[in-house]
Structure formats: C-alpha cells, structure tokens
mmCIF file of C-alpha atoms in Angstrom:
data_model
loop_
_atom_site.group_PDB
_atom_site.id
_atom_site.type_symbol
_atom_site.label_atom_id
_atom_site.label_comp_id
_atom_site.label_asym_id
_atom_site.label_seq_id
_atom_site.Cartn_x
_atom_site.Cartn_y
_atom_site.Cartn_z
ATOM 1 C CA MET K 1 -95.024 17.865 2.056
ATOM 2 C CA THR K 2 -98.755 18.009 2.826
ATOM 3 C CA ILE K 3 -100.095 19.312 6.139
ATOM 4 C CA LEU K 4 -101.337 15.799 7.029
ATOM 5 C CA THR K 5 -97.901 14.257 6.404
ATOM 6 C CA PHE K 6 -96.192 17.009 8.407
ATOM 7 C CA SER K 7 -98.627 16.532 11.312
ATOM 8 C CA LEU K 8 -98.124 12.740 11.356
ATOM 9 C CA ILE K 9 -94.326 13.058 11.326
ATOM 10 C CA LEU K 10 -94.552 15.682 14.063
ATOM 11 C CA LEU K 11 -96.862 13.443 16.101
ATOM 12 C CA ALA K 12 -94.402 10.536 15.825
ATOM 13 C CA GLY K 13 -91.451 12.768 16.756
ATOM 14 C CA ALA K 14 -93.344 14.192 19.743
ATOM 15 C CA TYR K 15 -94.253 10.666 20.882
ATOM 16 C CA LEU K 16 -90.570 9.707 20.824
ATOM 17 C CA ALA K 17 -89.718 12.911 22.693
ATOM 18 C CA GLY K 18 -92.263 12.167 25.416
ATOM 19 C CA LEU K 19 -91.102 8.546 25.691
ATOM 20 C CA LEU K 20 -87.405 9.412 26.000
ATOM 21 C CA GLY K 21 -88.147 12.358 28.272
ATOM 22 C CA SER K 22 -90.146 10.161 30.622
ATOM 23 C CA LEU K 23 -87.470 7.443 30.741
ATOM 24 C CA THR K 24 -84.521 9.795 31.225
ATOM 25 C CA GLY K 25 -86.115 12.563 33.277
ATOM 26 C CA LEU K 26 -85.050 15.332 30.898
ATOM 27 C CA GLY K 27 -88.526 16.268 29.668
ATOM 28 C CA GLY K 28 -89.883 16.395 26.125
ATOM 29 C CA GLY K 29 -88.870 19.987 25.344
ATOM 30 C CA VAL K 30 -85.204 19.088 24.905
ATOM 31 C CA VAL K 31 -86.188 16.866 21.963
ATOM 32 C CA VAL K 32 -89.209 18.738 20.576
ATOM 33 C CA ILE K 33 -87.482 22.104 20.120
ATOM 34 C CA PRO K 34 -84.415 20.754 18.194
ATOM 35 C CA LEU K 35 -86.786 18.554 16.138
ATOM 36 C CA LEU K 36 -88.927 21.522 15.098
ATOM 37 C CA THR K 37 -86.060 23.947 14.491
ATOM 38 C CA LEU K 38 -83.323 21.727 13.019
ATOM 39 C CA ALA K 39 -85.472 19.182 11.113
ATOM 40 C CA PHE K 40 -88.434 21.333 10.039
ATOM 41 C CA GLY K 41 -86.965 24.851 10.079
ATOM 42 C CA VAL K 42 -89.678 26.171 12.425
ATOM 43 C CA ASP K 43 -88.986 29.558 14.095
ATOM 44 C CA ILE K 44 -87.606 28.778 17.555
ATOM 45 C CA ARG K 45 -90.186 31.000 19.293
ATOM 46 C CA TYR K 46 -93.065 28.956 17.809
ATOM 47 C CA ALA K 47 -91.194 25.762 18.770
ATOM 48 C CA ILE K 48 -90.906 27.064 22.345
ATOM 49 C CA GLY K 49 -94.633 27.914 22.421
ATOM 50 C CA ALA K 50 -95.524 24.333 21.378
ATOM 51 C CA ALA K 51 -93.041 22.817 23.863
ATOM 52 C CA LEU K 52 -94.497 24.870 26.737
ATOM 53 C CA LEU K 53 -97.991 23.526 26.092
ATOM 54 C CA ALA K 54 -96.562 20.003 25.904
ATOM 55 C CA SER K 55 -94.856 20.539 29.287
ATOM 56 C CA ILE K 56 -98.189 21.580 30.835
ATOM 57 C CA ALA K 57 -99.918 18.456 29.477
ATOM 58 C CA THR K 58 -97.132 16.083 30.561
ATOM 59 C CA SER K 59 -96.798 17.554 34.039
ATOM 60 C CA SER K 60 -100.568 17.508 34.575
ATOM 61 C CA GLY K 61 -100.744 13.844 33.574
ATOM 62 C CA SER K 62 -97.821 12.483 35.585
ATOM 63 C CA ALA K 63 -97.755 14.698 38.688
ATOM 64 C CA SER K 64 -101.133 13.528 39.972
ATOM 65 C CA ALA K 65 -99.845 9.978 40.577
ATOM 66 C CA TYR K 66 -96.898 11.178 42.690
ATOM 67 C CA VAL K 67 -99.149 13.537 44.666
ATOM 68 C CA LYS K 68 -101.551 10.667 45.374
ATOM 69 C CA GLU K 69 -98.687 8.464 46.629
ATOM 70 C CA GLY K 70 -97.612 11.225 49.019
ATOM 71 C CA ILE K 71 -94.079 11.598 47.607
ATOM 72 C CA THR K 72 -94.481 15.156 46.317
ATOM 73 C CA ASN K 73 -93.935 17.920 48.871
ATOM 74 C CA MET K 74 -96.914 20.096 47.903
ATOM 75 C CA ARG K 75 -96.200 22.901 50.379
ATOM 76 C CA LEU K 76 -92.583 23.175 49.232
ATOM 77 C CA GLY K 77 -93.667 23.071 45.581
ATOM 78 C CA MET K 78 -96.172 25.913 46.030
ATOM 79 C CA PHE K 79 -93.615 27.977 47.981
ATOM 80 C CA LEU K 80 -90.911 27.580 45.329
ATOM 81 C CA GLU K 81 -93.458 28.116 42.570
ATOM 82 C CA ILE K 82 -93.588 31.791 43.619
ATOM 83 C CA ALA K 83 -89.945 32.085 42.491
ATOM 84 C CA THR K 84 -90.295 30.048 39.292
ATOM 85 C CA THR K 85 -93.468 31.852 38.185
ATOM 86 C CA ILE K 86 -91.840 35.273 38.599
ATOM 87 C CA GLY K 87 -88.797 33.980 36.732
ATOM 88 C CA ALA K 88 -90.888 32.346 33.995
ATOM 89 C CA VAL K 89 -92.754 35.565 33.196
ATOM 90 C CA LEU K 90 -89.469 37.496 33.144
ATOM 91 C CA GLY K 91 -87.886 34.860 30.884
ATOM 92 C CA ALA K 92 -90.799 34.868 28.456
ATOM 93 C CA LEU K 93 -90.678 38.683 28.225
ATOM 94 C CA ILE K 94 -86.906 38.597 27.662
ATOM 95 C CA ALA K 95 -87.349 35.947 24.946
ATOM 96 C CA VAL K 96 -89.665 38.183 22.915
ATOM 97 C CA TYR K 97 -86.880 40.758 22.522
ATOM 98 C CA THR K 98 -83.926 38.341 22.247
ATOM 99 C CA PRO K 99 -82.519 37.367 18.802
ATOM 100 C CA THR K 100 -83.406 33.779 17.876
ATOM 101 C CA ASN K 101 -79.749 32.863 17.297
ATOM 102 C CA THR K 102 -78.924 33.906 20.865
ATOM 103 C CA ILE K 103 -81.811 31.790 22.171
ATOM 104 C CA ALA K 104 -80.492 28.810 20.176
ATOM 105 C CA ILE K 105 -76.993 29.181 21.667
ATOM 106 C CA LEU K 106 -78.396 29.459 25.202
ATOM 107 C CA PHE K 107 -80.593 26.443 24.543
ATOM 108 C CA GLY K 108 -77.543 24.405 23.502
ATOM 109 C CA ILE K 109 -75.637 25.400 26.640
ATOM 110 C CA VAL K 110 -78.593 24.476 28.877
ATOM 111 C CA LEU K 111 -78.916 21.113 27.085
ATOM 112 C CA ILE K 112 -75.284 20.261 27.882
ATOM 113 C CA PHE K 113 -75.808 21.329 31.515
ATOM 114 C CA SER K 114 -78.965 19.177 31.720
ATOM 115 C CA ALA K 115 -77.072 16.159 30.353
ATOM 116 C CA ILE K 116 -74.325 16.560 32.967
ATOM 117 C CA MET K 117 -76.884 16.972 35.751
ATOM 118 C CA THR K 118 -78.698 13.811 34.668
ATOM 119 C CA LEU K 119 -75.551 11.697 35.022
ATOM 120 C CA ARG K 120 -74.339 13.072 38.359
ATOM 121 C CA LYS K 121 -74.619 11.211 41.673
ATOM 122 C CA LYS K 122 -77.999 11.685 43.378
ATOM 123 C CA ASN K 123 -78.642 12.674 46.999
ATOM 124 C CA GLU K 124 -80.596 9.877 48.705
ATOM 125 C CA GLN K 125 -79.998 10.906 52.315
ATOM 126 C CA ALA K 126 -82.743 12.445 54.463
ATOM 127 C CA LEU K 127 -81.532 15.306 56.679
ATOM 128 C CA THR K 128 -82.558 15.024 60.322
ATOM 129 C CA THR K 129 -81.595 18.621 61.161
ATOM 130 C CA GLY K 130 -82.804 21.418 58.907
ATOM 131 C CA SER K 131 -82.620 25.203 58.874
ATOM 132 C CA LYS K 132 -84.647 27.634 60.997
ATOM 133 C CA TRP K 133 -86.520 29.015 57.968
ATOM 134 C CA ALA K 134 -87.540 25.549 56.803
ATOM 135 C CA GLY K 135 -89.163 25.042 60.207
ATOM 136 C CA ILE K 136 -90.855 28.459 60.269
ATOM 137 C CA LEU K 137 -92.283 27.909 56.767
ATOM 138 C CA LYS K 138 -93.233 24.301 57.647
ATOM 139 C CA LEU K 139 -91.432 22.888 54.593
ATOM 140 C CA ASN K 140 -90.127 19.731 56.318
ATOM 141 C CA ASN K 141 -92.130 16.606 55.522
ATOM 142 C CA THR K 142 -92.131 12.804 55.155
ATOM 143 C CA TYR K 143 -92.234 10.452 52.168
ATOM 144 C CA PRO K 144 -93.146 6.773 51.800
ATOM 145 C CA THR K 145 -90.479 4.089 51.270
ATOM 146 C CA ASP K 146 -90.423 0.275 51.337
ATOM 147 C CA HIS K 147 -89.469 0.530 55.014
ATOM 148 C CA GLY K 148 -92.234 2.959 55.992
ATOM 149 C CA GLU K 149 -92.489 6.733 56.221
ATOM 150 C CA VAL K 150 -89.155 8.591 56.320
ATOM 151 C CA ALA K 151 -89.025 12.090 57.813
ATOM 152 C CA TYR K 152 -86.710 14.641 56.242
ATOM 153 C CA GLN K 153 -85.778 18.261 56.841
ATOM 154 C CA LEU K 154 -84.200 20.767 54.492
ATOM 155 C CA LYS K 155 -81.814 23.720 54.585
ATOM 156 C CA ASN K 156 -80.575 26.642 52.426
ATOM 157 C CA VAL K 157 -84.112 27.888 51.720
ATOM 158 C CA GLY K 158 -82.786 31.206 50.342
ATOM 159 C CA ALA K 159 -80.347 29.516 47.953
ATOM 160 C CA GLY K 160 -83.058 27.136 46.725
ATOM 161 C CA PHE K 161 -85.446 30.039 46.152
ATOM 162 C CA SER K 162 -82.773 31.927 44.149
ATOM 163 C CA ILE K 163 -81.943 28.932 41.937
ATOM 164 C CA MET K 164 -85.670 28.428 41.353
ATOM 165 C CA THR K 165 -85.979 32.006 40.076
ATOM 166 C CA LEU K 166 -83.173 31.284 37.599
ATOM 167 C CA ALA K 167 -84.909 28.024 36.622
ATOM 168 C CA GLY K 168 -88.079 30.004 35.905
ATOM 169 C CA ILE K 169 -86.201 32.504 33.709
ATOM 170 C CA ILE K 170 -84.587 29.649 31.731
ATOM 171 C CA SER K 171 -87.979 27.948 31.376
ATOM 172 C CA GLY K 172 -89.673 31.094 30.084
ATOM 173 C CA LEU K 173 -86.759 31.962 27.812
ATOM 174 C CA LEU K 174 -86.194 28.527 26.278
ATOM 175 C CA GLY K 175 -89.514 26.716 26.643
ATOM 176 C CA ILE K 176 -88.212 23.775 28.649
ATOM 177 C CA GLY K 177 -89.195 22.594 32.106
ATOM 178 C CA SER K 178 -85.775 23.432 33.620
ATOM 179 C CA GLY K 179 -86.096 20.216 35.596
ATOM 180 C CA ALA K 180 -82.310 19.940 35.895
ATOM 181 C CA LEU K 181 -82.075 23.319 37.645
ATOM 182 C CA LYS K 182 -85.097 22.617 39.838
ATOM 183 C CA VAL K 183 -83.661 19.307 40.980
ATOM 184 C CA LEU K 184 -80.292 21.044 41.518
ATOM 185 C CA ALA K 185 -81.989 23.561 43.840
ATOM 186 C CA MET K 186 -83.844 20.955 45.877
ATOM 187 C CA ASP K 187 -81.430 18.013 45.701
ATOM 188 C CA THR K 188 -78.064 19.785 46.029
ATOM 189 C CA ALA K 189 -78.806 23.124 47.721
ATOM 190 C CA MET K 190 -81.728 22.196 49.991
ATOM 191 C CA ARG K 191 -80.550 18.582 50.535
ATOM 192 C CA ILE K 192 -83.940 16.970 49.863
ATOM 193 C CA PRO K 193 -83.967 13.218 49.022
ATOM 194 C CA PHE K 194 -83.780 12.748 45.248
ATOM 195 C CA LYS K 195 -87.115 10.946 44.974
ATOM 196 C CA VAL K 196 -88.921 13.867 46.602
ATOM 197 C CA SER K 197 -87.046 16.515 44.596
ATOM 198 C CA THR K 198 -87.793 14.890 41.204
ATOM 199 C CA THR K 199 -91.511 14.401 41.916
ATOM 200 C CA THR K 200 -91.883 17.916 43.356
ATOM 201 C CA SER K 201 -90.049 19.273 40.299
ATOM 202 C CA ASN K 202 -92.436 17.365 38.040
ATOM 203 C CA PHE K 203 -95.395 18.917 39.862
ATOM 204 C CA MET K 204 -93.925 22.414 39.429
ATOM 205 C CA ILE K 205 -92.977 22.154 35.738
ATOM 206 C CA GLY K 206 -96.566 22.472 34.513
ATOM 207 C CA VAL K 207 -97.287 25.567 36.634
ATOM 208 C CA THR K 208 -94.055 27.258 35.502
ATOM 209 C CA ALA K 209 -94.771 26.446 31.849
ATOM 210 C CA ALA K 210 -98.315 27.826 32.166
ATOM 211 C CA ALA K 211 -96.947 31.189 33.367
ATOM 212 C CA SER K 212 -94.583 31.382 30.371
ATOM 213 C CA ALA K 213 -97.195 30.134 27.908
ATOM 214 C CA VAL K 214 -99.494 33.074 28.701
ATOM 215 C CA VAL K 215 -96.834 35.508 27.428
ATOM 216 C CA TYR K 216 -96.152 33.434 24.288
ATOM 217 C CA LEU K 217 -99.900 33.156 23.648
ATOM 218 C CA GLN K 218 -100.380 36.922 23.953
ATOM 219 C CA ARG K 219 -97.468 37.507 21.550
ATOM 220 C CA GLY K 220 -98.940 35.095 18.979
ATOM 221 C CA TYR K 221 -96.167 32.486 19.242
ATOM 222 C CA VAL K 222 -98.524 29.544 19.902
ATOM 223 C CA ASP K 223 -99.550 27.912 16.601
ATOM 224 C CA PRO K 224 -102.372 25.342 17.089
ATOM 225 C CA GLY K 225 -101.139 23.414 14.033
ATOM 226 C CA LEU K 226 -97.817 22.798 15.791
ATOM 227 C CA ALA K 227 -98.957 22.712 19.396
ATOM 228 C CA PHE K 228 -101.787 20.181 19.065
ATOM 229 C CA PRO K 229 -99.824 17.237 17.549
ATOM 230 C CA VAL K 230 -96.878 18.000 19.842
ATOM 231 C CA MET K 231 -99.118 17.930 22.943
ATOM 232 C CA LEU K 232 -100.791 14.663 21.888
ATOM 233 C CA GLY K 233 -97.520 12.977 20.961
ATOM 234 C CA VAL K 234 -95.579 14.007 24.058
ATOM 235 C CA LEU K 235 -98.441 13.061 26.390
ATOM 236 C CA ALA K 236 -98.826 9.599 24.790
ATOM 237 C CA GLY K 237 -95.035 9.075 24.862
ATOM 238 C CA ALA K 238 -94.778 10.117 28.517
ATOM 239 C CA PHE K 239 -97.613 7.740 29.430
ATOM 240 C CA THR K 240 -95.881 4.830 27.642
ATOM 241 C CA GLY K 241 -92.566 5.744 29.279
ATOM 242 C CA SER K 242 -94.094 5.726 32.768
ATOM 243 C CA LYS K 243 -95.340 2.150 32.118
ATOM 244 C CA LEU K 244 -91.950 0.983 30.808
ATOM 245 C CA LEU K 245 -89.915 2.721 33.512
ATOM 246 C CA MET K 246 -90.319 0.005 36.145
ATOM 247 C CA ARG K 247 -89.288 -2.766 33.734
ATOM 248 C CA MET K 248 -86.277 -1.154 32.081
ATOM 249 C CA ASN K 249 -82.701 -0.530 33.117
ATOM 250 C CA THR K 250 -82.672 3.169 32.341
ATOM 251 C CA ARG K 251 -79.019 3.809 33.256
ATOM 252 C CA ALA K 252 -77.634 2.806 29.849
ATOM 253 C CA LEU K 253 -80.508 4.535 28.061
ATOM 254 C CA ARG K 254 -79.876 7.706 30.062
ATOM 255 C CA LEU K 255 -76.185 7.653 29.115
ATOM 256 C CA ILE K 256 -76.948 7.195 25.402
ATOM 257 C CA PHE K 257 -79.609 9.890 25.490
ATOM 258 C CA CYS K 258 -77.272 12.348 27.237
ATOM 259 C CA VAL K 259 -74.582 11.784 24.598
ATOM 260 C CA ALA K 260 -77.207 12.284 21.855
ATOM 261 C CA ILE K 261 -78.548 15.563 23.236
ATOM 262 C CA THR K 262 -74.980 16.807 23.709
ATOM 263 C CA PHE K 263 -74.479 16.390 19.933
ATOM 264 C CA VAL K 264 -77.811 18.167 19.360
ATOM 265 C CA ALA K 265 -76.670 20.950 21.710
ATOM 266 C CA ILE K 266 -73.435 21.401 19.750
ATOM 267 C CA GLU K 267 -75.490 21.572 16.529
ATOM 268 C CA MET K 268 -77.776 24.230 18.067
ATOM 269 C CA ILE K 269 -74.795 26.298 19.268
ATOM 270 C CA TYR K 270 -73.014 26.002 15.902
ATOM 271 C CA ASN K 271 -76.125 27.007 13.929
ATOM 272 C CA GLY K 272 -76.714 29.858 16.367
ATOM 273 C CA TYR K 273 -73.210 31.218 15.772
ATOM 274 C CA GLN K 274 -73.729 30.802 12.006
ATOM 275 C CA HIS K 275 -77.025 32.809 12.236
ATOM 276 C CA LYS K 276 -79.033 29.963 10.703
ATOM 277 C CA PHE K 277 -82.112 30.489 12.893
#
C-alpha cells in the first residue's frame, strides 16, 4: 500500500469517526484508535497521540458555538479543568511506562463503560438548592431554553472534582476525551442538567487533550503522517455530524453504535490478553 492510499483510507476512516462521534456523543477517539491499531497495526501509543490531536481540533471547533449560546458553564469548566489537567498529565506519564497490551485491555473496558453511559437515562432537572461550596465558588448558573433562562444550582463539588481527576487520567492514558466520565461527574454527581453537562464537557475535552498531548509530543509518539489526516477527517466528520444532528433521530443510531463499539471493545480486550499489540 502506498503512503497516498494509506492517507486517503485513514482520512475516510477519520471522517466516519468524527461523524459518528458527533452524532452519538462518544467522540472520535473511540473509533480512531481501534481503526489504527486493529485495521492498520499501528502502535497504540502513536494511535493515542493522533487521537489526542483530533480531540483538540474537534473540541475547538464545536465548543465555541455552545459558549456563544450561553449553554456552557465556563466558570465550572475552568474549575474542573484543574482536576482533569492534573489527571491528564499523570495519565500520559503512566502510559509511557505501561505495556501496550495493558493499555488495549483498559481501552476496551472504558469503551464498554462509555457505551453503557451513553444509553442511560439523562438528568434533565435543574436543582434549586445547591451545596455551600458551589455557592462559595460561584459555580451556579443559568442556561437558555425554549421557555427562557433556567437557573440551576449544583452539589457534591468534591465528588465531581474527584471523578474529573480520574477522567483526566483515563484521557491521558488512553487518548480519548473521557466524555462519559466527565458527564457522569457533572450529570450524576453534581446534578447539573444534561444539556449543560454535555456542552461543558465538550469545552473541557480539548484542554484536557492538550495537556496529555504535550507529554506524547515530548516522548515522540505524535507522528505527523498519522495525526494530520486523522485531524482533518475527524474535524470534517464532526462538522457534518453537527449539521445532521438536528434532522436525525439519533436514538436508534446511538444504540447501533454502542453495540458496535462493544464488539470492538471485546476485540481490543481479547487481543490485549493474547499480546497482539
């Protein structure tokens, strides 16, 4: 296979990853990394390096719209980003010294967890009474709806901060946005309305990925020949997905996609146990 053919196939695969990630909310990394490792036999650390750069590009492109609409809680995002950045650097350092087969098994487990989280019931309620720390840190906010601005408060700031640290470690270790864990922290632990938690998570993913990418870049695990087509493809796919999102019934698509990545996860775990990475 020539380099041009490889790049074109990779570009098409990354486009599909960005499209599906945008429509299902799971992010492109869950498709890009299995594609590079299982289909092309790329070392998983180089696949993670490419996926991290793709996460930065996707988050930068999509988060700005949500910030402009006033849905994203910027103050909360910057506060929790302290935890995810610390975790992301730790995760990236751990990844350098972790056997690739172990990373593949962990990746498979996180994929299954992400699929389950995607299908669970979402929290749409806005809390009217929050915790003392949320008030002191001024994390409570409002978000726009069809019926006007809705005020919400949040609780369990410590638990959310702890889960965010874990999300950062997973992101740095596996090269994915850890959106499922971030939404779990904000949606389930801190009781933030789902719309706010997903958009704030989207805003944070790029910053977390940038912290991890620095470590991968310093260790030489970012290959421009892989990263460039992956970034272009995922960004174009995410842009197309954001246009299609309002016109599609994504529930069935999300279910199919979750079943598909569960099979991919099982394949990653099996190959990890067989030391095929």
